[in-house]
Short mmCIF file of N, CA and C in Angstrom, two decimals:
data_model
loop_
_atom_site.label_atom_id
_atom_site.label_comp_id
_atom_site.label_asym_id
_atom_site.label_seq_id
_atom_site.Cartn_x
_atom_site.Cartn_y
_atom_site.Cartn_z
N MET B 1 -26.53 -7.32 -12.29
CA MET B 1 -25.12 -7.03 -12.20
C MET B 1 -24.90 -5.82 -11.29
N LYS B 2 -23.90 -5.91 -10.44
CA LYS B 2 -23.59 -4.85 -9.50
C LYS B 2 -23.07 -3.62 -10.24
N GLN B 3 -23.60 -2.45 -9.90
CA GLN B 3 -23.16 -1.20 -10.52
C GLN B 3 -22.25 -0.44 -9.55
N TYR B 4 -21.25 0.22 -10.10
CA TYR B 4 -20.29 0.97 -9.28
C TYR B 4 -20.36 2.43 -9.68
N PRO B 5 -20.58 3.32 -8.72
CA PRO B 5 -20.74 4.74 -9.06
C PRO B 5 -19.41 5.36 -9.49
N THR B 6 -19.37 5.86 -10.71
CA THR B 6 -18.13 6.46 -11.20
C THR B 6 -17.90 7.84 -10.60
N GLU B 7 -18.94 8.49 -10.09
CA GLU B 7 -18.74 9.81 -9.49
C GLU B 7 -18.00 9.73 -8.15
N LYS B 8 -17.90 8.55 -7.58
CA LYS B 8 -17.18 8.37 -6.31
C LYS B 8 -15.90 7.59 -6.51
N ARG B 9 -15.26 7.81 -7.63
CA ARG B 9 -14.01 7.10 -7.91
C ARG B 9 -12.96 7.52 -6.91
N LYS B 10 -12.10 6.57 -6.59
CA LYS B 10 -11.02 6.83 -5.65
C LYS B 10 -9.68 6.56 -6.32
N LEU B 11 -8.67 7.23 -5.80
CA LEU B 11 -7.29 6.89 -6.12
C LEU B 11 -6.84 5.98 -4.98
N VAL B 12 -6.61 4.72 -5.28
CA VAL B 12 -6.21 3.73 -4.28
C VAL B 12 -4.72 3.49 -4.47
N ILE B 13 -3.94 3.85 -3.46
CA ILE B 13 -2.49 3.69 -3.53
C ILE B 13 -2.12 2.47 -2.69
N LEU B 14 -1.42 1.53 -3.33
CA LEU B 14 -1.03 0.30 -2.66
C LEU B 14 0.44 0.36 -2.27
N GLY B 15 0.72 -0.02 -1.06
CA GLY B 15 2.10 -0.11 -0.59
C GLY B 15 2.29 -1.40 0.17
N GLU B 16 3.53 -1.85 0.24
CA GLU B 16 3.76 -3.10 0.94
C GLU B 16 5.23 -3.31 1.22
N VAL B 17 5.46 -4.17 2.15
CA VAL B 17 6.75 -4.80 2.28
C VAL B 17 6.67 -6.01 1.36
N GLY B 18 7.69 -6.24 0.55
CA GLY B 18 7.67 -7.27 -0.49
C GLY B 18 7.04 -8.58 -0.07
N ARG B 19 6.15 -9.10 -0.91
CA ARG B 19 5.46 -10.37 -0.74
C ARG B 19 4.30 -10.30 0.25
N SER B 20 3.83 -9.10 0.57
CA SER B 20 2.71 -8.95 1.50
C SER B 20 1.34 -9.02 0.84
N GLY B 21 1.29 -8.91 -0.50
CA GLY B 21 0.01 -9.07 -1.17
C GLY B 21 -0.44 -7.94 -2.07
N LYS B 22 0.45 -7.02 -2.40
CA LYS B 22 0.05 -5.85 -3.20
C LYS B 22 -0.52 -6.25 -4.56
N SER B 23 0.15 -7.11 -5.28
CA SER B 23 -0.32 -7.50 -6.61
C SER B 23 -1.66 -8.20 -6.55
N THR B 24 -1.83 -9.07 -5.57
CA THR B 24 -3.11 -9.76 -5.40
C THR B 24 -4.20 -8.75 -5.04
N ALA B 25 -3.88 -7.77 -4.19
CA ALA B 25 -4.85 -6.74 -3.83
C ALA B 25 -5.27 -5.95 -5.06
N TRP B 26 -4.31 -5.59 -5.89
CA TRP B 26 -4.59 -4.84 -7.11
C TRP B 26 -5.61 -5.60 -7.96
N GLU B 27 -5.34 -6.87 -8.17
CA GLU B 27 -6.25 -7.69 -8.98
C GLU B 27 -7.63 -7.79 -8.35
N GLU B 28 -7.67 -7.97 -7.03
CA GLU B 28 -8.95 -8.14 -6.34
C GLU B 28 -9.77 -6.85 -6.34
N ILE B 29 -9.12 -5.72 -6.15
CA ILE B 29 -9.84 -4.43 -6.19
C ILE B 29 -10.47 -4.24 -7.57
N ASN B 30 -9.68 -4.47 -8.61
CA ASN B 30 -10.20 -4.30 -9.97
C ASN B 30 -11.32 -5.29 -10.26
N LYS B 31 -11.18 -6.51 -9.78
CA LYS B 31 -12.22 -7.54 -9.99
C LYS B 31 -13.52 -7.13 -9.30
N GLN B 32 -13.41 -6.72 -8.04
CA GLN B 32 -14.60 -6.39 -7.27
C GLN B 32 -15.28 -5.10 -7.72
N THR B 33 -14.50 -4.16 -8.23
CA THR B 33 -15.06 -2.85 -8.58
C THR B 33 -15.19 -2.64 -10.08
N LYS B 34 -14.88 -3.67 -10.86
CA LYS B 34 -14.96 -3.58 -12.32
C LYS B 34 -14.15 -2.38 -12.83
N TYR B 35 -12.95 -2.21 -12.26
CA TYR B 35 -12.02 -1.15 -12.67
C TYR B 35 -12.59 0.25 -12.50
N SER B 36 -13.43 0.45 -11.51
CA SER B 36 -14.04 1.77 -11.33
C SER B 36 -13.15 2.75 -10.56
N HIS B 37 -12.02 2.28 -10.03
CA HIS B 37 -11.10 3.15 -9.30
C HIS B 37 -9.75 3.19 -9.99
N TYR B 38 -8.98 4.20 -9.64
CA TYR B 38 -7.60 4.29 -10.11
C TYR B 38 -6.73 3.63 -9.05
N VAL B 39 -6.01 2.60 -9.42
CA VAL B 39 -5.17 1.88 -8.48
C VAL B 39 -3.72 2.15 -8.85
N MET B 40 -2.94 2.60 -7.86
CA MET B 40 -1.56 3.02 -8.10
C MET B 40 -0.60 2.17 -7.28
N ASP B 41 0.49 1.80 -7.90
CA ASP B 41 1.53 1.01 -7.26
C ASP B 41 2.44 1.93 -6.45
N ARG B 42 2.50 1.70 -5.16
CA ARG B 42 3.38 2.36 -4.20
C ARG B 42 3.01 3.82 -3.93
N GLY B 43 3.29 4.73 -4.80
CA GLY B 43 3.02 6.14 -4.55
C GLY B 43 4.05 6.74 -3.62
N PRO B 44 3.83 7.99 -3.21
CA PRO B 44 4.86 8.72 -2.46
C PRO B 44 5.22 8.13 -1.10
N ILE B 45 4.30 7.44 -0.44
CA ILE B 45 4.67 6.84 0.85
C ILE B 45 5.63 5.68 0.63
N GLY B 46 5.37 4.86 -0.38
CA GLY B 46 6.29 3.79 -0.72
C GLY B 46 7.64 4.33 -1.16
N PHE B 47 7.61 5.41 -1.95
CA PHE B 47 8.87 6.02 -2.38
C PHE B 47 9.63 6.57 -1.18
N LEU B 48 8.90 7.15 -0.24
CA LEU B 48 9.52 7.66 0.98
C LEU B 48 10.18 6.53 1.77
N ALA B 49 9.50 5.39 1.84
CA ALA B 49 10.10 4.23 2.54
C ALA B 49 11.40 3.83 1.86
N TYR B 50 11.42 3.83 0.53
CA TYR B 50 12.66 3.52 -0.18
C TYR B 50 13.73 4.57 0.06
N ASP B 51 13.31 5.83 0.21
CA ASP B 51 14.29 6.88 0.56
C ASP B 51 14.98 6.52 1.86
N PHE B 52 14.18 6.04 2.84
CA PHE B 52 14.74 5.65 4.14
C PHE B 52 15.60 4.40 4.02
N ILE B 53 15.07 3.39 3.31
CA ILE B 53 15.77 2.11 3.19
C ILE B 53 17.12 2.27 2.51
N TYR B 54 17.14 3.07 1.44
CA TYR B 54 18.38 3.21 0.65
C TYR B 54 19.11 4.53 0.92
N ASP B 55 18.72 5.22 2.01
CA ASP B 55 19.39 6.44 2.45
C ASP B 55 19.59 7.42 1.29
N LYS B 56 18.46 7.82 0.68
CA LYS B 56 18.49 8.68 -0.51
C LYS B 56 18.72 10.16 -0.19
N GLY B 57 18.64 10.54 1.07
CA GLY B 57 18.94 11.92 1.43
C GLY B 57 17.71 12.76 1.70
N GLU B 58 17.96 13.85 2.42
CA GLU B 58 16.88 14.73 2.89
C GLU B 58 16.13 15.42 1.75
N GLU B 59 16.81 15.77 0.67
CA GLU B 59 16.14 16.48 -0.42
C GLU B 59 15.03 15.63 -1.04
N LEU B 60 15.32 14.36 -1.27
CA LEU B 60 14.31 13.47 -1.84
C LEU B 60 13.21 13.18 -0.83
N VAL B 61 13.58 13.04 0.43
CA VAL B 61 12.57 12.84 1.49
C VAL B 61 11.60 14.03 1.50
N GLU B 62 12.12 15.24 1.40
CA GLU B 62 11.26 16.44 1.40
C GLU B 62 10.37 16.47 0.17
N LYS B 63 10.89 16.10 -0.99
CA LYS B 63 10.08 16.08 -2.22
C LYS B 63 8.92 15.09 -2.09
N HIS B 64 9.22 13.91 -1.55
CA HIS B 64 8.14 12.95 -1.37
C HIS B 64 7.16 13.42 -0.29
N GLY B 65 7.66 14.13 0.71
CA GLY B 65 6.79 14.74 1.71
C GLY B 65 5.83 15.74 1.08
N GLU B 66 6.33 16.54 0.13
CA GLU B 66 5.47 17.48 -0.59
C GLU B 66 4.38 16.74 -1.37
N ASP B 67 4.77 15.64 -2.01
CA ASP B 67 3.79 14.85 -2.76
C ASP B 67 2.71 14.28 -1.83
N ILE B 68 3.12 13.84 -0.65
CA ILE B 68 2.16 13.32 0.33
C ILE B 68 1.20 14.42 0.76
N ARG B 69 1.71 15.62 1.00
CA ARG B 69 0.84 16.74 1.38
C ARG B 69 -0.15 17.08 0.26
N LYS B 70 0.28 17.01 -0.99
CA LYS B 70 -0.62 17.26 -2.12
C LYS B 70 -1.72 16.20 -2.19
N LEU B 71 -1.34 14.95 -1.98
CA LEU B 71 -2.36 13.88 -1.97
C LEU B 71 -3.39 14.11 -0.88
N ALA B 72 -2.94 14.60 0.25
CA ALA B 72 -3.85 14.81 1.39
C ALA B 72 -4.88 15.89 1.10
N GLU B 73 -4.61 16.75 0.14
CA GLU B 73 -5.57 17.79 -0.23
C GLU B 73 -6.73 17.23 -1.05
N MET B 74 -6.54 16.04 -1.59
CA MET B 74 -7.59 15.39 -2.37
C MET B 74 -8.53 14.65 -1.43
N ASP B 75 -9.80 14.61 -1.77
CA ASP B 75 -10.75 13.94 -0.87
C ASP B 75 -11.11 12.53 -1.32
N ASP B 76 -10.42 12.03 -2.32
CA ASP B 76 -10.78 10.72 -2.85
C ASP B 76 -9.59 9.77 -2.88
N VAL B 77 -8.70 9.88 -1.90
CA VAL B 77 -7.50 9.06 -1.86
C VAL B 77 -7.57 8.12 -0.66
N VAL B 78 -7.24 6.87 -0.89
CA VAL B 78 -7.09 5.91 0.20
C VAL B 78 -5.79 5.16 -0.02
N VAL B 79 -5.04 4.97 1.04
CA VAL B 79 -3.77 4.26 0.98
C VAL B 79 -3.96 2.93 1.71
N LEU B 80 -3.69 1.85 0.99
CA LEU B 80 -3.72 0.51 1.59
C LEU B 80 -2.28 0.05 1.72
N TYR B 81 -1.90 -0.28 2.92
CA TYR B 81 -0.53 -0.71 3.18
C TYR B 81 -0.56 -2.11 3.76
N PHE B 82 0.13 -3.03 3.10
CA PHE B 82 0.11 -4.44 3.47
C PHE B 82 1.38 -4.84 4.19
N ILE B 83 1.21 -5.58 5.27
CA ILE B 83 2.33 -6.11 6.02
C ILE B 83 2.08 -7.59 6.29
N ALA B 84 3.11 -8.25 6.73
CA ALA B 84 3.01 -9.63 7.24
C ALA B 84 4.22 -9.83 8.14
N SER B 85 4.18 -10.86 8.93
CA SER B 85 5.31 -11.11 9.83
C SER B 85 6.55 -11.45 8.99
N PRO B 86 7.74 -11.11 9.50
CA PRO B 86 8.97 -11.46 8.77
C PRO B 86 9.06 -12.95 8.45
N GLU B 87 8.61 -13.80 9.37
CA GLU B 87 8.66 -15.25 9.14
C GLU B 87 7.76 -15.64 7.96
N GLU B 88 6.57 -15.07 7.92
CA GLU B 88 5.64 -15.37 6.83
C GLU B 88 6.18 -14.85 5.50
N LEU B 89 6.77 -13.67 5.52
CA LEU B 89 7.35 -13.11 4.29
C LEU B 89 8.49 -13.98 3.78
N GLU B 90 9.32 -14.46 4.70
CA GLU B 90 10.42 -15.36 4.31
C GLU B 90 9.87 -16.67 3.73
N ASN B 91 8.80 -17.20 4.30
CA ASN B 91 8.17 -18.41 3.76
C ASN B 91 7.66 -18.16 2.33
N ARG B 92 7.04 -17.02 2.11
CA ARG B 92 6.52 -16.70 0.78
C ARG B 92 7.65 -16.55 -0.24
N VAL B 93 8.75 -15.96 0.19
CA VAL B 93 9.91 -15.81 -0.71
C VAL B 93 10.44 -17.18 -1.11
N ARG B 94 10.55 -18.07 -0.13
CA ARG B 94 11.04 -19.42 -0.43
C ARG B 94 10.11 -20.13 -1.43
N LYS B 95 8.80 -19.98 -1.23
CA LYS B 95 7.82 -20.65 -2.09
C LYS B 95 7.83 -20.08 -3.51
N THR B 96 8.05 -18.78 -3.63
CA THR B 96 7.94 -18.13 -4.95
C THR B 96 9.27 -17.93 -5.64
N GLY B 97 10.38 -18.09 -4.90
CA GLY B 97 11.69 -17.91 -5.51
C GLY B 97 12.10 -16.46 -5.68
N HIS B 98 11.39 -15.54 -5.03
CA HIS B 98 11.75 -14.13 -5.11
C HIS B 98 12.99 -13.84 -4.27
N GLU B 99 13.58 -12.70 -4.53
CA GLU B 99 14.78 -12.29 -3.80
C GLU B 99 14.42 -11.90 -2.37
N PRO B 100 15.11 -12.47 -1.40
CA PRO B 100 14.84 -12.09 0.00
C PRO B 100 15.40 -10.70 0.31
N VAL B 101 14.77 -10.05 1.27
CA VAL B 101 15.25 -8.76 1.76
C VAL B 101 15.26 -8.81 3.28
N ASP B 102 15.80 -7.80 3.89
CA ASP B 102 15.81 -7.69 5.35
C ASP B 102 14.42 -7.19 5.78
N TYR B 103 13.52 -8.13 6.10
CA TYR B 103 12.14 -7.77 6.37
C TYR B 103 11.98 -6.97 7.66
N ASP B 104 12.78 -7.25 8.66
CA ASP B 104 12.69 -6.46 9.89
C ASP B 104 13.00 -5.00 9.59
N LEU B 105 14.07 -4.76 8.84
CA LEU B 105 14.45 -3.39 8.46
C LEU B 105 13.36 -2.75 7.60
N ASN B 106 12.88 -3.48 6.60
CA ASN B 106 11.85 -2.94 5.72
C ASN B 106 10.57 -2.60 6.47
N LEU B 107 10.13 -3.48 7.36
CA LEU B 107 8.93 -3.21 8.15
C LEU B 107 9.12 -1.96 9.02
N ARG B 108 10.29 -1.85 9.64
CA ARG B 108 10.56 -0.70 10.50
C ARG B 108 10.56 0.61 9.70
N LEU B 109 11.22 0.61 8.53
CA LEU B 109 11.33 1.84 7.75
C LEU B 109 10.02 2.18 7.03
N TYR B 110 9.27 1.17 6.62
CA TYR B 110 7.94 1.46 6.07
C TYR B 110 7.04 2.05 7.15
N THR B 111 7.16 1.55 8.37
CA THR B 111 6.38 2.10 9.47
C THR B 111 6.77 3.56 9.72
N GLU B 112 8.05 3.87 9.63
CA GLU B 112 8.50 5.26 9.76
C GLU B 112 7.91 6.13 8.65
N ALA B 113 7.88 5.61 7.43
CA ALA B 113 7.31 6.36 6.31
C ALA B 113 5.82 6.60 6.52
N LEU B 114 5.11 5.59 7.00
CA LEU B 114 3.68 5.75 7.29
C LEU B 114 3.46 6.77 8.40
N GLN B 115 4.30 6.73 9.43
CA GLN B 115 4.18 7.70 10.52
C GLN B 115 4.47 9.11 10.02
N PHE B 116 5.49 9.25 9.18
CA PHE B 116 5.81 10.54 8.57
C PHE B 116 4.61 11.06 7.78
N ALA B 117 4.00 10.18 6.97
CA ALA B 117 2.84 10.57 6.17
C ALA B 117 1.67 10.96 7.06
N SER B 118 1.47 10.21 8.12
CA SER B 118 0.38 10.51 9.05
C SER B 118 0.61 11.84 9.77
N ASP B 119 1.86 12.09 10.16
CA ASP B 119 2.18 13.35 10.83
C ASP B 119 2.14 14.54 9.87
N THR B 120 2.49 14.29 8.61
CA THR B 120 2.61 15.35 7.61
C THR B 120 1.26 15.71 7.00
N ALA B 121 0.41 14.72 6.82
CA ALA B 121 -0.83 14.94 6.09
C ALA B 121 -1.93 14.06 6.66
N ASN B 122 -3.14 14.48 6.44
CA ASN B 122 -4.29 13.73 6.92
C ASN B 122 -4.77 12.78 5.81
N LEU B 123 -4.04 11.70 5.61
CA LEU B 123 -4.40 10.71 4.60
C LEU B 123 -5.11 9.53 5.25
N ASP B 124 -6.01 8.94 4.51
CA ASP B 124 -6.68 7.73 4.96
C ASP B 124 -5.75 6.56 4.68
N ILE B 125 -5.02 6.10 5.71
CA ILE B 125 -4.06 5.01 5.56
C ILE B 125 -4.60 3.80 6.32
N ILE B 126 -4.77 2.71 5.59
CA ILE B 126 -5.30 1.49 6.20
C ILE B 126 -4.21 0.44 6.14
N VAL B 127 -3.80 -0.05 7.29
CA VAL B 127 -2.76 -1.07 7.38
C VAL B 127 -3.45 -2.43 7.50
N LEU B 128 -3.08 -3.35 6.61
CA LEU B 128 -3.69 -4.67 6.58
C LEU B 128 -2.62 -5.74 6.74
N ASP B 129 -2.76 -6.55 7.76
CA ASP B 129 -1.79 -7.61 8.04
C ASP B 129 -2.25 -8.88 7.33
N THR B 130 -1.41 -9.36 6.41
CA THR B 130 -1.76 -10.55 5.64
C THR B 130 -1.09 -11.82 6.16
N THR B 131 -0.57 -11.75 7.38
CA THR B 131 0.08 -12.93 7.95
C THR B 131 -0.89 -14.10 8.04
N GLU B 132 -2.08 -13.86 8.57
CA GLU B 132 -3.06 -14.93 8.75
C GLU B 132 -4.34 -14.73 7.96
N ILE B 133 -4.59 -13.52 7.49
CA ILE B 133 -5.79 -13.23 6.70
C ILE B 133 -5.36 -12.96 5.27
N HIS B 134 -5.90 -13.71 4.33
CA HIS B 134 -5.51 -13.55 2.93
C HIS B 134 -5.92 -12.15 2.45
N VAL B 135 -5.10 -11.59 1.60
CA VAL B 135 -5.35 -10.24 1.09
C VAL B 135 -6.71 -10.12 0.41
N LYS B 136 -7.16 -11.17 -0.27
CA LYS B 136 -8.48 -11.12 -0.92
C LYS B 136 -9.59 -10.93 0.10
N ASP B 137 -9.44 -11.55 1.27
CA ASP B 137 -10.45 -11.40 2.32
C ASP B 137 -10.44 -9.97 2.87
N HIS B 138 -9.25 -9.40 3.02
CA HIS B 138 -9.16 -8.00 3.45
C HIS B 138 -9.88 -7.09 2.46
N ILE B 139 -9.62 -7.28 1.19
CA ILE B 139 -10.22 -6.42 0.16
C ILE B 139 -11.73 -6.58 0.12
N LYS B 140 -12.22 -7.80 0.27
CA LYS B 140 -13.67 -8.01 0.29
C LYS B 140 -14.31 -7.23 1.43
N GLU B 141 -13.68 -7.22 2.59
CA GLU B 141 -14.20 -6.46 3.74
C GLU B 141 -14.15 -4.96 3.47
N LEU B 142 -13.08 -4.50 2.88
CA LEU B 142 -12.90 -3.07 2.64
C LEU B 142 -13.84 -2.53 1.56
N SER B 143 -14.17 -3.35 0.58
CA SER B 143 -14.93 -2.84 -0.56
C SER B 143 -16.26 -2.23 -0.13
N LEU B 144 -16.83 -2.75 0.93
CA LEU B 144 -18.10 -2.21 1.40
C LEU B 144 -17.92 -0.92 2.19
N ILE B 145 -16.72 -0.71 2.72
CA ILE B 145 -16.51 0.43 3.61
C ILE B 145 -15.78 1.57 2.94
N HIS B 146 -14.62 1.28 2.35
CA HIS B 146 -13.75 2.34 1.87
C HIS B 146 -13.61 2.46 0.37
N ILE B 147 -13.67 1.36 -0.32
CA ILE B 147 -13.32 1.42 -1.74
C ILE B 147 -14.56 1.47 -2.61
#
C-alpha cells in the first residue's frame, strides 16, 4: 500500500469558474493521497474573485489581499485553479441542470484575482484547463509533482 508522508502535508486551495471540476478534484486528491492533505474550497483568491464579480468594494478586496499575503508566508500552500472554455462550461451546465452564469465575465474576473494574488504574494498557483483534459487526469499528473 502506498504511504503518504504526513510531515509534508499541504494546504491545497481549490478555485474554479463554476463547473470546471473543483468537486471532482477534491475527491480525486483525497482518493490519491488518502486524505493526507488539507483541501480547502475556494479560499481568499476565490473570495477575491467574488469581490470583483459582485463589486463588494475596496475594503473587502484589501482584507482578502491581506489573507493572500498571509498564505504566501506559509511554505506548504498550493492553489489549484480550474478553468474551461465558456462553451464547455455551458455544455456542462446544460447536462447537469446547474444555474448558468456569465462565464466570460467570471473567467476574466477570476484571472484578475489570480493576477492580483500573483502580484501581491508569491503563491504556488497552478492553472488547469479542463476543457479537453479531465480533472482526474490533471490531478494524477500533479500528485507526483506538487501534491
